[in-house]
Amino acid sequence: MTVRKWRFEDILVISQLEKECFHGEEWSYKTLVGAYENPNTIGLVAEEYGEIIGYGCVTCVFENADFENILIVEQYRRGGRGRRLLYELLGECKSRGAEKVFLEVRVSNSAALGLYLSAGFAGLHARTRYYPDGEDCLVMQKSLN
C-alpha cells in the first residue's frame, strides 16, 4: 500500500467510496471539494496497485486537529492499512504543530474503537444521539506531545 496526499481528481473516487462505506451519512462531492480547498485540511489517499482503497482527512488549526473521516474499503480491512493511514495522518498533524487530535466514533464501531485505543486515543465523553439514526458517538483524544 502507498499513501499520498490527495489530489483534486481523486475526489470523485473518494465520494464513491464514501457512499459505499457510510451508507447515507457520506460526505457529498461538494463537501469533499470544500475540504480539499480548505488550507487547514490534510487529505491522504491509500492506494493498492494504483487504485484508491481508502482515504482520510483531518483539519488542523493551531494546536488542535480534528479527524473528519477515515475509511478503508471493506475488502482491504483488517490488514493494517487503516492503522498505517491513521499514523500517516497523525504524522501530518504533528508536522503542522498540532498537540492534540480529536475524533468522533460510533459506539457500535468496535473495529474503529480498537484501532483508536491501540493508537493511544482515550475516550473523553459521549455525545448522545449524535448520528442521524440516533446512535451515540464517543469523542476521543490523543496527545501528540
Coordinates of N, CA and C in Angstrom, one line a residue:
M1 N 0.8 -1.2 0.0 CA 0.0 0.0 0.0 C 0.9 1.2 0.0
T2 N 0.5 2.2 -0.8 CA 1.1 3.5 -0.8 C 0.2 4.6 -0.2
V3 N 0.7 5.6 0.4 CA -0.1 6.7 0.9 C 0.5 7.9 0.4
R4 N -0.4 8.8 -0.2 CA 0.0 10.1 -0.7 C -1.1 11.1 -0.4
K5 N -0.7 12.4 -0.7 CA -1.6 13.5 -0.5 C -2.7 13.4 -1.6
W6 N -3.9 13.7 -1.2 CA -5.0 13.6 -2.2 C -4.8 14.7 -3.2
R7 N -5.4 14.5 -4.4 CA -5.4 15.4 -5.5 C -6.9 15.7 -5.8
F8 N -7.1 16.8 -6.5 CA -8.5 17.2 -6.8 C -9.1 16.1 -7.6
E9 N -8.4 15.4 -8.6 CA -9.0 14.4 -9.4 C -9.4 13.1 -8.6
D10 N -8.9 13.0 -7.4 CA -9.3 11.9 -6.5 C -10.6 12.0 -5.9
I11 N -11.2 13.2 -5.9 CA -12.4 13.5 -5.1 C -13.6 12.6 -5.6
L12 N -13.7 12.4 -6.9 CA -14.8 11.6 -7.4 C -14.8 10.2 -6.9
V13 N -13.6 9.6 -6.9 CA -13.5 8.2 -6.4 C -13.7 8.2 -4.9
I14 N -13.2 9.2 -4.2 CA -13.4 9.3 -2.7 C -14.9 9.4 -2.4
S15 N -15.6 10.2 -3.2 CA -17.1 10.4 -2.9 C -17.8 9.1 -3.2
Q16 N -17.3 8.3 -4.1 CA -17.9 7.0 -4.3 C -17.6 6.0 -3.2
L17 N -16.4 6.1 -2.7 CA -16.0 5.2 -1.5 C -16.9 5.6 -0.3
E18 N -17.1 6.9 -0.1 CA -17.9 7.4 1.0 C -19.3 6.8 0.9
K19 N -19.9 6.8 -0.3 CA -21.2 6.2 -0.4 C -21.2 4.7 0.0
E20 N -20.2 4.0 -0.5 CA -20.1 2.6 -0.2 C -19.9 2.3 1.3
C21 N -19.1 3.1 2.0 CA -18.8 2.8 3.3 C -19.7 3.5 4.4
F22 N -20.3 4.6 4.1 CA -21.0 5.3 5.1 C -22.5 5.3 4.9
H23 N -23.0 4.7 3.9 CA -24.5 4.4 3.7 C -25.4 5.5 4.2
G24 N -25.5 6.5 3.5 CA -26.5 7.6 3.8 C -25.9 8.7 4.7
E25 N -24.7 8.5 5.2 CA -24.1 9.5 6.1 C -22.8 10.0 5.4
E26 N -22.7 9.8 4.1 CA -21.4 10.1 3.5 C -21.4 11.6 3.2
W27 N -20.1 12.1 3.0 CA -19.9 13.4 2.6 C -20.3 13.5 1.1
S28 N -20.9 14.6 0.7 CA -21.2 14.9 -0.7 C -19.9 15.3 -1.5
Y29 N -20.0 15.2 -2.8 CA -18.9 15.6 -3.6 C -18.5 17.1 -3.3
K30 N -19.5 17.9 -3.1 CA -19.4 19.3 -2.8 C -18.6 19.5 -1.5
T31 N -19.0 18.7 -0.5 CA -18.4 18.8 0.9 C -16.9 18.4 0.8
L32 N -16.6 17.4 0.0 CA -15.3 16.9 -0.2 C -14.4 18.0 -0.9
V33 N -15.0 18.6 -1.9 CA -14.3 19.7 -2.6 C -14.0 20.8 -1.6
G34 N -15.0 21.2 -0.8 CA -14.7 22.2 0.2 C -13.6 21.9 1.2
A35 N -13.6 20.6 1.6 CA -12.5 20.1 2.5 C -11.1 20.2 1.7
Y36 N -11.1 19.8 0.5 CA -9.9 19.8 -0.3 C -9.4 21.2 -0.5
E37 N -10.3 22.2 -0.6 CA -9.9 23.6 -0.8 C -9.5 24.3 0.5
N38 N -9.8 23.7 1.6 CA -9.5 24.3 2.9 C -8.0 24.1 3.2
P39 N -7.3 25.2 3.4 CA -5.8 25.1 3.6 C -5.5 24.4 4.9
N40 N -6.5 24.3 5.8 CA -6.3 23.7 7.1 C -6.5 22.2 7.1
T41 N -7.0 21.7 6.0 CA -7.4 20.3 5.9 C -6.2 19.5 5.2
I42 N -5.9 18.4 5.8 CA -4.9 17.5 5.3 C -5.7 16.2 4.8
G43 N -5.5 15.9 3.5 CA -6.1 14.7 3.0 C -5.1 13.8 2.4
L44 N -5.2 12.5 2.7 CA -4.4 11.5 2.2 C -5.2 10.4 1.6
V45 N -4.7 9.7 0.6 CA -5.3 8.5 0.0 C -4.4 7.3 0.1
A46 N -5.0 6.2 0.3 CA -4.3 4.9 0.3 C -4.6 4.2 -1.0
E47 N -3.5 3.7 -1.6 CA -3.6 3.0 -2.9 C -3.0 1.6 -2.8
E48 N -3.7 0.7 -3.6 CA -3.1 -0.6 -3.8 C -3.1 -0.8 -5.3
Y49 N -2.0 -1.1 -5.9 CA -1.8 -1.3 -7.3 C -2.5 -0.1 -8.1
G50 N -2.3 1.1 -7.7 CA -2.8 2.3 -8.4 C -4.2 2.6 -8.2
E51 N -4.9 1.8 -7.4 CA -6.4 2.0 -7.1 C -6.5 2.6 -5.7
I52 N -7.4 3.6 -5.6 CA -7.6 4.2 -4.3 C -8.5 3.2 -3.5
I53 N -8.0 2.8 -2.3 CA -8.8 1.8 -1.5 C -9.2 2.5 -0.1
G54 N -8.8 3.7 0.1 CA -9.2 4.4 1.3 C -8.7 5.8 1.3
Y55 N -9.1 6.6 2.3 CA -8.6 7.9 2.4 C -8.9 8.4 3.8
G56 N -8.3 9.5 4.2 CA -8.5 10.1 5.5 C -8.3 11.6 5.3
C57 N -9.0 12.4 6.1 CA -8.8 13.8 6.2 C -8.9 14.3 7.6
V58 N -8.1 15.3 7.9 CA -8.1 15.9 9.2 C -7.9 17.4 9.1
T59 N -8.5 18.1 9.9 CA -8.4 19.6 9.9 C -7.5 20.0 11.1
C60 N -6.5 20.7 10.8 CA -5.5 21.2 11.8 C -5.6 22.7 11.9
V61 N -6.0 23.2 13.1 CA -6.0 24.6 13.4 C -5.2 24.9 14.7
F62 N -4.1 25.5 14.6 CA -3.2 25.8 15.7 C -2.8 24.5 16.4
E63 N -3.1 24.4 17.7 CA -2.6 23.2 18.4 C -3.6 22.0 18.4
N64 N -4.7 22.2 17.7 CA -5.8 21.1 17.7 C -6.0 20.6 16.3
A65 N -6.2 19.3 16.2 CA -6.6 18.7 15.0 C -7.8 17.8 15.2
D66 N -8.7 17.8 14.2 CA -9.9 17.1 14.2 C -10.0 16.1 13.0
F67 N -10.1 14.8 13.3 CA -10.3 13.8 12.3 C -11.7 14.0 11.7
E68 N -11.8 14.2 10.4 CA -13.1 14.3 9.8 C -13.6 13.0 9.3
N69 N -12.8 12.3 8.5 CA -13.1 11.0 8.0 C -11.9 10.1 7.8
I70 N -12.1 8.9 8.0 CA -11.0 7.9 7.6 C -11.7 6.6 7.2
L71 N -11.4 6.1 6.1 CA -12.0 4.8 5.7 C -11.0 4.0 4.8
I72 N -11.2 2.7 4.9 CA -10.6 1.7 4.1 C -11.7 0.8 3.5
V73 N -11.7 0.6 2.2 CA -12.7 -0.3 1.6 C -12.7 -1.6 2.3
E74 N -13.9 -2.2 2.5 CA -14.1 -3.3 3.3 C -13.2 -4.5 3.0
Q75 N -13.0 -4.8 1.7 CA -12.2 -6.0 1.4 C -10.7 -5.8 1.8
Y76 N -10.3 -4.6 2.1 CA -8.9 -4.3 2.5 C -8.7 -4.1 4.0
R77 N -9.8 -4.2 4.7 CA -9.7 -4.0 6.2 C -9.1 -5.2 6.9
R78 N -8.6 -4.9 8.1 CA -8.1 -5.9 9.0 C -6.7 -6.4 8.5
G79 N -6.0 -5.6 7.7 CA -4.7 -5.9 7.3 C -3.6 -4.9 7.6
G80 N -4.0 -3.9 8.5 CA -3.0 -2.9 8.9 C -3.1 -1.7 8.1
R81 N -3.9 -1.6 7.0 CA -3.9 -0.5 6.2 C -4.5 0.7 6.9
G82 N -5.6 0.5 7.6 CA -6.2 1.6 8.3 C -5.3 2.2 9.4
R83 N -4.5 1.3 10.0 CA -3.5 1.7 11.0 C -2.5 2.6 10.4
R84 N -2.0 2.2 9.2 CA -0.9 2.9 8.5 C -1.5 4.3 8.1
L85 N -2.7 4.3 7.6 CA -3.3 5.6 7.2 C -3.4 6.5 8.4
L86 N -3.9 6.0 9.5 CA -4.1 6.7 10.7 C -2.8 7.3 11.2
Y87 N -1.7 6.5 11.2 CA -0.4 7.0 11.6 C 0.2 8.1 10.7
E88 N -0.1 7.9 9.4 CA 0.4 8.9 8.4 C -0.3 10.2 8.7
L89 N -1.6 10.2 8.9 CA -2.4 11.4 9.2 C -1.9 12.0 10.5
L90 N -1.6 11.2 11.6 CA -1.1 11.8 12.8 C 0.2 12.4 12.6
G91 N 1.1 11.9 11.8 CA 2.4 12.5 11.5 C 2.2 13.8 10.8
E92 N 1.2 13.9 9.9 CA 1.0 15.2 9.2 C 0.5 16.2 10.2
C93 N -0.4 15.8 11.1 CA -0.9 16.7 12.2 C 0.3 17.3 13.0
K94 N 1.1 16.4 13.4 CA 2.3 16.8 14.3 C 3.2 17.7 13.5
S95 N 3.4 17.5 12.2 CA 4.3 18.4 11.4 C 3.7 19.7 11.3
R96 N 2.4 19.9 11.4 CA 1.7 21.2 11.3 C 1.6 21.8 12.7
G97 N 2.1 21.2 13.7 CA 2.1 21.8 15.1 C 1.0 21.4 16.0
A98 N 0.2 20.5 15.5 CA -0.9 20.0 16.4 C -0.4 19.3 17.6
E99 N -1.0 19.6 18.8 CA -0.6 18.9 20.0 C -1.7 17.9 20.5
K100 N -2.9 18.1 20.1 CA -4.0 17.2 20.4 C -4.8 16.9 19.2
V101 N -5.3 15.7 19.1 CA -6.1 15.2 18.0 C -7.4 14.7 18.6
F102 N -8.5 15.1 18.0 CA -9.8 14.7 18.4 C -10.6 13.9 17.3
L103 N -11.5 13.0 17.7 CA -12.3 12.4 16.7 C -13.6 11.9 17.4
E104 N -14.6 11.6 16.5 CA -15.8 11.0 17.0 C -16.0 9.7 16.3
V105 N -16.5 8.7 17.1 CA -16.6 7.3 16.5 C -17.9 6.8 17.1
R106 N -18.6 6.0 16.2 CA -19.9 5.4 16.7 C -19.5 4.4 17.8
V107 N -20.4 4.4 18.8 CA -20.1 3.5 19.9 C -20.2 2.0 19.5
S108 N -20.9 1.7 18.4 CA -21.0 0.3 17.9 C -19.9 -0.1 17.0
N109 N -19.0 0.8 16.7 CA -17.9 0.5 15.7 C -16.7 0.0 16.5
S110 N -16.8 -1.3 16.9 CA -15.8 -1.9 17.7 C -14.4 -2.0 17.0
A111 N -14.4 -2.2 15.7 CA -13.1 -2.3 15.0 C -12.4 -0.9 15.0
A112 N -13.1 0.2 14.8 CA -12.5 1.5 14.8 C -12.1 1.9 16.3
L113 N -13.0 1.5 17.2 CA -12.6 1.8 18.6 C -11.3 1.1 19.0
G114 N -11.2 -0.2 18.6 CA -10.0 -0.9 18.9 C -8.8 -0.3 18.3
L115 N -8.9 0.1 17.0 CA -7.8 0.8 16.4 C -7.4 2.1 17.1
Y116 N -8.4 2.9 17.4 CA -8.1 4.2 18.0 C -7.5 4.0 19.4
L117 N -8.0 3.1 20.2 CA -7.4 2.8 21.5 C -6.0 2.3 21.4
S118 N -5.7 1.4 20.5 CA -4.4 0.9 20.3 C -3.4 1.9 19.8
A119 N -3.9 3.0 19.2 CA -3.1 4.1 18.7 C -2.9 5.2 19.8
G120 N -3.5 4.9 21.0 CA -3.2 5.9 22.1 C -4.3 6.9 22.3
F121 N -5.5 6.8 21.6 CA -6.6 7.7 21.8 C -7.3 7.2 23.1
A122 N -7.9 8.2 23.8 CA -8.6 7.9 25.0 C -10.0 8.5 24.9
G123 N -11.0 7.9 25.4 CA -12.3 8.5 25.4 C -12.5 9.7 26.3
L124 N -13.1 10.7 25.9 CA -13.4 11.9 26.7 C -14.8 11.9 27.2
H125 N -15.8 11.8 26.3 CA -17.2 11.8 26.7 C -18.0 11.3 25.5
A126 N -19.2 11.0 25.8 CA -20.2 10.6 24.7 C -21.0 11.7 24.3
R127 N -21.5 11.7 23.1 CA -22.5 12.6 22.6 C -23.7 11.8 22.2
T128 N -24.8 12.0 23.0 CA -25.9 11.1 22.8 C -26.7 11.5 21.5
R129 N -27.2 10.5 20.9 CA -28.0 10.7 19.6 C -27.2 11.6 18.6
Y130 N -26.0 11.4 18.5 CA -25.1 12.2 17.6 C -25.4 11.9 16.1
Y131 N -25.6 10.7 15.8 CA -25.8 10.3 14.4 C -27.2 10.4 14.0
P132 N -27.5 10.5 12.7 CA -28.9 10.7 12.2 C -29.8 9.5 12.6
D133 N -29.2 8.3 12.8 CA -30.1 7.2 13.2 C -30.2 7.1 14.7
G134 N -29.7 8.1 15.5 CA -29.9 8.2 16.9 C -28.8 7.5 17.7
E135 N -27.8 6.9 17.0 CA -26.7 6.3 17.8 C -25.8 7.3 18.4
D136 N -25.2 7.0 19.6 CA -24.3 7.8 20.3 C -22.9 7.7 19.6
C137 N -22.1 8.7 19.9 CA -20.7 8.7 19.5 C -19.8 8.9 20.7
L138 N -18.6 8.4 20.6 CA -17.6 8.6 21.7 C -16.6 9.6 21.1
V139 N -16.4 10.7 21.9 CA -15.4 11.7 21.5 C -14.1 11.2 22.1
M140 N -13.1 11.1 21.2 CA -11.8 10.6 21.7 C -10.7 11.6 21.4
Q141 N -9.6 11.5 22.2 CA -8.5 12.5 22.1 C -7.2 11.7 22.2
K142 N -6.2 12.2 21.5 CA -4.8 11.7 21.6 C -3.9 12.9 21.7
S143 N -2.9 12.9 22.6 CA -1.9 13.9 22.7 C -0.8 13.5 21.8
L144 N -0.2 14.5 21.1 CA 0.9 14.3 20.2 C 2.2 14.7 20.8
N145 N 2.2 15.1 22.0 CA 3.5 15.5 22.7 C 4.3 14.3 23.1

